[in-house]
Coordinates of C-alpha atoms in Angstrom, one line a residue:
M1 CA 0.0 0.0 0.0
R2 CA 1.4 3.3 -1.0
G3 CA 2.4 5.6 1.8
V4 CA 2.7 2.8 4.4
R5 CA 6.2 1.8 5.6
N6 CA 7.0 -1.9 5.2
Q7 CA 7.0 -3.2 8.8
S8 CA 9.8 -5.6 7.9
E9 CA 12.1 -2.7 7.1
S10 CA 14.6 -1.9 9.8
R11 CA 15.0 1.8 10.6
P12 CA 18.5 3.1 10.3
P13 CA 20.0 3.7 13.7
V14 CA 20.1 7.3 14.9
R15 CA 23.6 8.5 15.0
V16 CA 25.2 9.1 18.5
V17 CA 25.9 12.8 18.8
N18 CA 28.2 13.1 21.8
A19 CA 29.2 11.6 25.1
R20 CA 26.0 12.5 26.9
D21 CA 23.9 11.2 24.1
A22 CA 25.7 7.9 24.2
A23 CA 25.4 7.6 28.0
L24 CA 21.7 8.7 28.2
R25 CA 20.7 6.2 25.6
V26 CA 22.2 3.4 27.7
L27 CA 20.5 4.7 30.8
A28 CA 17.1 4.8 29.0
E29 CA 17.6 1.2 28.0
H30 CA 18.3 0.3 31.7
A31 CA 15.3 2.3 32.9
G32 CA 13.1 0.2 30.5
R33 CA 14.5 -3.1 31.9
M34 CA 14.8 -2.2 35.6
P35 CA 15.5 -4.3 37.7
D36 CA 16.6 -7.1 35.4
L37 CA 19.5 -5.2 33.9
L38 CA 22.1 -6.6 31.5
P39 CA 25.6 -5.2 30.9
A40 CA 25.5 -2.4 28.3
E41 CA 28.3 -0.1 27.1
P42 CA 27.8 3.3 25.6
D43 CA 28.6 3.6 21.9
T44 CA 31.8 5.6 21.9
D45 CA 33.2 4.7 18.4
G46 CA 35.0 7.7 16.9
M47 CA 34.9 9.7 20.2
A48 CA 38.0 11.4 21.6
P49 CA 39.3 9.5 24.6
R50 CA 38.2 12.3 26.9
D51 CA 34.6 12.2 25.6
A52 CA 34.5 8.4 25.7
A53 CA 35.7 8.4 29.3
L54 CA 32.9 10.9 30.1
A55 CA 30.2 8.6 28.6
H56 CA 31.4 5.6 30.6
M57 CA 31.7 7.7 33.8
L58 CA 28.2 9.1 33.4
V59 CA 26.7 5.6 32.9
D60 CA 28.6 4.2 35.9
A61 CA 27.8 7.1 38.3
S62 CA 24.1 7.0 37.3
L63 CA 23.7 3.3 37.6
R64 CA 25.7 2.9 40.8
R65 CA 23.5 5.5 42.5
W66 CA 20.2 5.1 40.7
I67 CA 18.2 4.8 44.0
T68 CA 20.0 7.6 45.7
L69 CA 19.5 10.0 42.8
S70 CA 15.9 9.0 42.3
Y71 CA 15.2 9.7 45.9
I72 CA 16.8 13.2 45.8
L73 CA 15.0 13.9 42.5
E74 CA 11.7 13.1 44.2
M75 CA 12.4 15.1 47.4
A76 CA 13.8 18.1 45.6
G77 CA 11.8 18.1 42.4
G78 CA 8.5 16.7 43.6
R79 CA 8.3 14.0 41.0
D80 CA 8.7 10.2 41.5
V81 CA 11.1 9.2 38.7
R82 CA 9.6 5.7 38.5
D83 CA 6.3 7.2 37.2
T84 CA 8.0 8.6 34.1
E85 CA 8.9 7.0 30.8
P86 CA 12.4 5.4 30.4
G87 CA 13.8 8.4 28.4
M88 CA 12.7 10.9 31.1
Q89 CA 14.2 8.7 33.8
A90 CA 17.5 8.6 31.9
A91 CA 17.5 12.4 31.5
L92 CA 16.7 13.1 35.2
V93 CA 18.9 10.5 36.8
G94 CA 21.8 11.2 34.3
G95 CA 21.4 15.0 34.9
A96 CA 21.4 14.6 38.7
A97 CA 24.4 12.3 38.5
Q98 CA 26.4 15.1 36.7
I99 CA 25.3 17.7 39.2
L100 CA 25.8 15.7 42.4
L101 CA 28.5 13.2 41.6
L102 CA 30.7 14.5 38.8
D103 CA 32.1 17.7 40.3
R104 CA 34.2 18.7 37.2
I105 CA 31.1 19.3 35.1
P106 CA 29.7 22.8 35.3
D107 CA 26.0 23.0 36.3
H108 CA 25.0 24.9 33.2
A109 CA 26.6 22.2 30.9
A110 CA 24.9 19.4 32.8
I111 CA 21.5 21.1 32.6
D112 CA 21.6 22.6 29.2
E113 CA 22.9 19.5 27.4
T114 CA 20.5 17.2 29.2
V115 CA 17.6 19.5 28.4
E116 CA 18.6 19.5 24.7
W117 CA 18.8 15.7 24.8
A118 CA 15.3 15.5 26.3
K119 CA 14.0 17.9 23.6
H120 CA 15.3 15.8 20.7
R121 CA 15.3 12.3 22.1
I122 CA 12.0 12.4 24.1
R123 CA 9.8 15.3 22.8
P124 CA 10.1 19.1 22.8
K125 CA 7.8 19.6 25.8
A126 CA 9.9 17.2 28.0
A127 CA 12.7 19.9 28.1
G128 CA 10.8 22.1 30.4
M129 CA 10.2 19.4 33.0
V130 CA 13.9 18.3 32.9
N131 CA 15.1 21.9 33.2
A132 CA 12.9 22.7 36.2
I133 CA 13.7 19.5 38.2
L134 CA 17.5 19.6 37.5
R135 CA 17.6 23.3 38.7
R136 CA 16.0 22.2 42.0
V137 CA 18.7 19.5 42.3
V138 CA 21.3 22.2 42.0
E139 CA 19.6 24.2 44.7
A140 CA 19.6 21.1 46.9
R141 CA 23.3 20.4 46.5
G142 CA 25.4 21.5 49.5
E143 CA 29.1 21.4 50.3
R144 CA 31.6 18.6 50.2
V145 CA 32.5 17.3 53.6
G146 CA 34.5 14.5 55.1
A147 CA 33.4 10.9 55.3
W148 CA 29.7 10.2 55.6
D149 CA 28.8 9.3 59.2
D150 CA 25.2 8.1 58.7
R151 CA 23.9 11.7 58.7
R152 CA 20.6 12.4 57.2
D153 CA 21.5 15.6 55.4
A154 CA 24.3 14.1 53.2
I155 CA 25.1 11.2 50.9
P156 CA 28.4 9.3 50.7
L157 CA 30.7 9.6 47.7
S158 CA 32.8 6.9 46.1
D159 CA 36.1 8.5 47.1
G160 CA 35.4 8.6 50.8
G161 CA 33.9 12.1 51.1
A162 CA 30.3 13.1 51.3
I163 CA 28.1 15.9 49.9
T164 CA 25.6 17.7 52.0
L165 CA 22.0 18.4 51.0
R166 CA 19.9 21.5 51.4
G167 CA 16.2 20.9 52.1
V168 CA 16.5 17.2 51.6
L169 CA 16.8 14.6 54.4
L170 CA 17.5 10.9 54.0
P171 CA 14.9 8.6 55.7
E172 CA 14.8 8.6 59.5
D173 CA 14.7 4.8 59.7
P174 CA 18.4 3.6 59.7
E175 CA 17.8 0.6 57.4
Y176 CA 15.9 2.6 54.8
R177 CA 18.5 5.4 55.1
L178 CA 21.2 2.9 54.2
V179 CA 19.1 1.8 51.2
I180 CA 19.0 5.3 49.9
A181 CA 22.6 6.2 50.8
A182 CA 24.2 3.2 49.2
S183 CA 21.6 2.7 46.4
L184 CA 20.8 -0.9 47.2
P185 CA 17.4 -2.6 47.2
G186 CA 16.0 -3.2 50.7
A187 CA 15.6 -6.9 50.0
L188 CA 19.3 -7.2 49.3
L189 CA 20.3 -5.5 52.5
K190 CA 17.9 -7.7 54.4
S191 CA 19.5 -10.8 53.0
W192 CA 22.9 -9.6 54.0
S193 CA 21.8 -8.9 57.6
H194 CA 22.0 -12.6 58.2
S195 CA 25.7 -12.8 57.3
G196 CA 26.9 -11.5 60.6
A197 CA 29.1 -8.9 58.9
D198 CA 28.9 -5.1 59.3
L199 CA 25.9 -4.2 57.1
T200 CA 27.0 -0.6 56.5
A201 CA 30.5 -1.7 55.5
L202 CA 29.1 -4.2 53.0
A203 CA 26.8 -1.5 51.6
L204 CA 29.4 1.2 51.3
H205 CA 31.9 -1.2 49.7
T206 CA 29.6 -1.4 46.6
L207 CA 30.2 2.4 46.1
V208 CA 33.9 2.0 45.6
H209 CA 35.5 2.2 42.2
P210 CA 37.5 -1.0 42.3
P211 CA 41.2 -1.0 41.4
T212 CA 42.8 -3.4 38.9
V213 CA 44.1 -6.2 41.1
C214 CA 46.5 -8.8 39.6
F215 CA 47.7 -12.2 40.7
V216 CA 51.5 -12.0 40.6
A217 CA 52.8 -15.1 42.2
G218 CA 55.9 -16.4 40.4
A219 CA 56.5 -13.2 38.5
D220 CA 60.0 -12.5 39.5
A221 CA 60.3 -9.4 37.3
I222 CA 57.3 -7.7 38.8
A223 CA 59.5 -5.7 41.3
D224 CA 61.0 -3.9 38.4
D225 CA 57.7 -2.5 37.2
A226 CA 56.6 0.5 39.4
R227 CA 53.1 0.3 38.0
F228 CA 52.4 -2.7 40.2
V229 CA 52.0 -1.9 43.9
P230 CA 52.0 -4.8 46.4
H231 CA 48.5 -5.6 47.7
E232 CA 47.8 -6.4 51.3
Q233 CA 47.0 -10.0 50.1
A234 CA 50.1 -12.0 49.4
D235 CA 50.8 -12.8 45.7
H236 CA 48.7 -9.9 44.5
A237 CA 49.4 -6.3 43.3
V238 CA 47.4 -3.3 42.2
F239 CA 48.1 -2.1 38.7
T240 CA 48.3 1.7 38.9
G241 CA 49.1 2.5 35.2
E242 CA 46.7 3.8 32.7
R243 CA 44.0 1.4 31.5
A244 CA 45.5 1.4 28.0
E245 CA 48.8 0.2 29.4
L246 CA 47.4 -2.9 31.0
G247 CA 47.6 -5.2 28.0
E248 CA 51.2 -4.3 27.4
A249 CA 52.1 -4.9 31.1
L250 CA 50.5 -8.3 31.1
R251 CA 52.3 -9.3 28.0
R252 CA 55.6 -8.1 29.5
H253 CA 54.9 -10.3 32.6
P254 CA 53.5 -13.6 31.4
G255 CA 53.1 -14.9 35.0
V256 CA 50.7 -12.1 35.9
W257 CA 47.0 -11.9 35.2
V258 CA 44.0 -9.8 36.5
Q259 CA 42.4 -11.6 39.4
D260 CA 41.0 -10.4 42.7
P261 CA 42.2 -12.0 45.9
A262 CA 38.7 -13.3 46.7
A263 CA 38.6 -15.1 43.4
S264 CA 42.1 -16.5 43.6
E265 CA 41.3 -17.9 47.1
V266 CA 38.9 -20.4 45.6
V267 CA 41.8 -22.3 44.0
S268 CA 44.8 -21.3 46.2
G269 CA 43.0 -22.7 49.2
L270 CA 42.9 -26.2 47.7
A271 CA 45.3 -29.0 48.7
D272 CA 47.0 -31.1 46.1
E273 CA 45.9 -34.8 46.6
D274 CA 48.0 -35.9 43.6
E275 CA 45.1 -35.6 41.2
A276 CA 45.7 -36.8 37.6
V277 CA 42.7 -35.2 35.9
V278 CA 41.3 -31.8 37.0
V279 CA 38.3 -30.2 35.2
D280 CA 37.6 -26.5 35.2
L281 CA 34.0 -26.8 34.2
C282 CA 33.0 -23.1 33.8
A283 CA 36.5 -21.9 32.9
G284 CA 35.5 -18.5 31.4
R285 CA 38.8 -17.0 30.1
G286 CA 40.9 -19.4 32.0
T287 CA 42.0 -17.4 35.0
K288 CA 41.4 -20.2 37.5
T289 CA 42.8 -22.7 35.0
R290 CA 46.1 -20.9 35.2
Q291 CA 45.9 -21.2 39.0
L292 CA 45.1 -24.9 38.8
L293 CA 48.3 -25.5 36.8
R294 CA 50.2 -24.1 39.8
V295 CA 48.3 -25.9 42.5
F296 CA 48.2 -29.3 40.8
P297 CA 51.6 -29.6 39.1
R298 CA 51.1 -33.3 38.1
A299 CA 47.6 -33.0 36.8
G300 CA 46.2 -32.6 33.3
I301 CA 43.7 -29.8 33.3
I302 CA 40.6 -29.8 31.1
A303 CA 39.3 -26.2 30.7
S304 CA 35.6 -26.3 29.5
E305 CA 33.3 -23.5 28.3
I306 CA 30.1 -23.3 26.3
D307 CA 30.8 -19.7 25.0
D308 CA 32.7 -19.8 21.7
A309 CA 34.4 -16.4 22.2
R310 CA 35.8 -17.5 25.5
L311 CA 36.9 -20.8 24.1
R312 CA 38.9 -19.0 21.4
V313 CA 40.6 -16.8 24.1
M314 CA 41.5 -19.9 26.2
A315 CA 42.8 -21.7 23.1
E316 CA 45.2 -18.8 22.5
V317 CA 46.2 -18.5 26.2
F318 CA 47.0 -22.2 26.6
A319 CA 48.3 -22.9 23.0
D320 CA 51.8 -23.7 24.4
E321 CA 50.7 -25.5 27.5
P322 CA 50.6 -29.3 27.0
R323 CA 48.9 -30.0 30.3
V324 CA 45.8 -28.0 29.4
E325 CA 43.1 -29.3 27.0
V326 CA 40.5 -26.7 26.0
V327 CA 37.1 -28.2 25.1
H328 CA 33.5 -27.2 24.5
G329 CA 31.2 -28.1 27.4
D330 CA 29.1 -30.4 25.1
D331 CA 32.2 -32.5 24.3
L332 CA 32.5 -33.5 28.0
T333 CA 29.3 -35.6 28.0
P334 CA 30.6 -38.5 25.9
R335 CA 33.4 -39.2 28.4
G336 CA 30.9 -41.0 30.7
D337 CA 30.7 -40.9 34.5
G338 CA 33.2 -40.8 37.2
W339 CA 36.4 -40.0 35.3
A340 CA 37.7 -36.8 37.0
D341 CA 39.7 -36.5 40.2
L342 CA 38.5 -33.0 40.9
V343 CA 35.9 -30.8 39.2
L344 CA 35.9 -27.0 39.8
T345 CA 32.5 -25.3 39.1
D346 CA 32.8 -21.6 39.2
V347 CA 29.1 -21.1 38.4
P348 CA 27.2 -18.2 37.0
C349 CA 25.7 -16.3 40.0
S350 CA 24.0 -13.1 41.1
N351 CA 27.3 -11.3 41.5
S352 CA 26.2 -9.9 44.8
G353 CA 29.8 -10.1 46.1
V354 CA 31.2 -8.0 43.2
L355 CA 28.7 -5.2 43.0
A356 CA 31.4 -2.6 43.0
R357 CA 32.5 -4.1 39.6
R358 CA 29.1 -5.2 38.3
T359 CA 26.9 -2.1 38.9
E360 CA 24.1 -3.3 36.8
A361 CA 23.7 -6.4 39.0
R362 CA 22.8 -4.6 42.2
Y363 CA 19.2 -4.1 41.3
R364 CA 18.4 -7.6 40.0
V365 CA 20.0 -9.7 42.7
R366 CA 16.8 -10.4 44.7
S367 CA 14.6 -10.5 41.6
D368 CA 13.2 -13.4 39.6
A369 CA 16.5 -13.6 37.8
M370 CA 18.2 -15.2 40.9
K371 CA 15.6 -17.9 40.9
R372 CA 16.5 -18.8 37.4
L373 CA 20.2 -18.7 38.3
I374 CA 19.7 -21.2 41.2
A375 CA 18.1 -23.7 38.8
T376 CA 21.1 -23.3 36.4
Q377 CA 23.5 -23.7 39.3
R378 CA 21.9 -27.0 40.2
E379 CA 22.1 -28.3 36.6
I380 CA 25.8 -27.5 36.6
L381 CA 26.2 -29.2 40.0
Q382 CA 24.5 -32.3 38.7
T383 CA 26.8 -32.4 35.6
A384 CA 29.9 -31.9 37.7
A385 CA 29.0 -34.5 40.2
S386 CA 28.5 -37.1 37.5
M387 CA 32.1 -36.5 36.3
V388 CA 33.7 -37.0 39.7
R389 CA 35.2 -40.4 40.4
P390 CA 34.4 -42.2 43.7
G391 CA 36.6 -40.6 46.3
G392 CA 37.1 -37.5 44.1
R393 CA 36.2 -33.9 44.9
L394 CA 33.8 -31.3 43.6
V395 CA 34.5 -27.6 44.3
Y396 CA 31.5 -25.3 43.9
S397 CA 32.2 -21.6 44.0
T398 CA 30.4 -18.3 43.4
C399 CA 31.1 -14.6 43.8
S400 CA 27.8 -14.2 45.7
L401 CA 26.9 -13.3 49.3
E402 CA 23.5 -15.0 49.0
R403 CA 22.8 -18.0 51.2
E404 CA 20.5 -19.5 48.6
E405 CA 23.4 -19.6 46.1
N406 CA 26.0 -20.8 48.5
L407 CA 25.4 -23.0 51.6
E408 CA 21.9 -23.9 50.5
Q409 CA 23.2 -25.2 47.2
A410 CA 25.9 -27.2 48.9
E411 CA 23.3 -28.7 51.2
W412 CA 21.1 -29.5 48.2
A413 CA 24.0 -31.3 46.5
A414 CA 24.7 -33.3 49.7
R415 CA 21.0 -34.4 49.9
T416 CA 20.4 -35.0 46.2
L417 CA 23.7 -35.9 44.7
G418 CA 25.1 -37.9 47.6
L419 CA 28.1 -35.7 48.1
S420 CA 29.7 -35.0 51.5
I421 CA 30.5 -31.4 52.5
E422 CA 34.1 -31.2 53.7
R423 CA 35.0 -27.5 53.9
E424 CA 33.4 -24.1 53.3
R425 CA 35.3 -20.9 52.7
A426 CA 33.5 -17.6 52.6
V427 CA 35.5 -14.4 51.8
L428 CA 33.8 -11.1 52.6
P429 CA 34.6 -8.0 50.7
E430 CA 37.0 -5.4 52.0
G431 CA 37.5 -1.7 51.3
E432 CA 35.2 1.2 51.8
P433 CA 35.2 4.6 50.1
G434 CA 38.4 6.4 50.9
D435 CA 40.4 3.2 51.9
P436 CA 43.6 2.5 50.0
A437 CA 43.3 0.5 46.8
T438 CA 45.8 -2.1 48.2
M439 CA 43.2 -3.4 50.7
Y440 CA 40.4 -3.7 48.2
R441 CA 38.9 -7.2 47.8
D442 CA 35.7 -8.7 46.4
A443 CA 33.7 -11.5 48.0
S444 CA 33.7 -15.2 47.1
Y445 CA 32.3 -18.5 48.3
A446 CA 33.7 -22.0 47.9
V447 CA 32.8 -25.4 49.2
E448 CA 34.7 -28.6 48.8
M449 CA 32.5 -31.7 48.5
R450 CA 33.6 -35.4 48.1
R451 CA 31.9 -38.3 46.3
P452 CA 31.8 -41.4 48.5
R453 CA 34.0 -44.3 47.5

């Protein structure tokens, strides 16, 4: 029919104009999916490094503090952000992030460019609302002060400082106040309250911009590279060079790789029982596989993955290592039952122990997505258990703080799969805003289980 667009035609993508446009588009996508967010990067192709960095910084700041910023927008601007369309949420939260959290951006630039974005990407009349509310956020911003001490008239910052608020108070209830201050769902904090750890410390840890921590054991030449500063955890160092230099530094030091101390503890805490066959069932890019080579010097290591891109990476990493066999996960099934001495399962999880790194995960942890993850984890456990020989071990690990993904899964495996639980290891996160990078650590959980003879 003449004059009617063919619905099968795909519209050409609208060109990204600048850093704010790239960032706000990602934030609009997140707003439309909240709370089940997926990793998404702003389109910075062709941008100058400074502009690309701004786009990434704006996405991170907005996403890391979405609840905090939404609360201030409602208190100062009189509008519940959740009642607006995704594009409007992106403009308001992104604009407030620039005003409150990115102190090198002038107020007029933050407001004017966000208003222009709303005018062209939402609709012309949206500009007035964005302009009015963001100006009230500017009026509500007070002075920068020292560390946040649970005060109601300030919010904590990622660098250890705090910013006061004018005419806006955080909730009187201490638990709800922490929800707003740290931008974490109340259900998540409630689940953490059973851990016995300092709830405020756990919450504030998620605000930290995590350093690049590397595993450096066996790298004799590392002392000659000033870009690596020793970490408080033995065999680790913080890389302090520019991000663009990291690849070169790792190539220069083949015995060094990026790995947080909590993640490395899963393998380094294992004892060698003279295993001959060790399986890294969810090997990812092979980080723990490299550790397994060190801990089990007489074993052949089978590194398995179902993601083709990660398999290609591992094939390159271990091309010259005769003790490592890289295989697709589907190719393990024909090998039968009970053929491995030890199987490591570093399973997909909610990432609640690495929220400082995975900002998009903080809002979905206690959603339906976790229920689906628990089912997937049990499927992996069943597969892993079938591979373990009588008397052999299964190591189950996550980077989660959630009991449902940790101890309860181990107990399920003991009841259902006939495994015996021998040892649990839970590593809590360390490092709050303002603490030195050399003490930063994520969280992890690992449990060793054995198949009866």
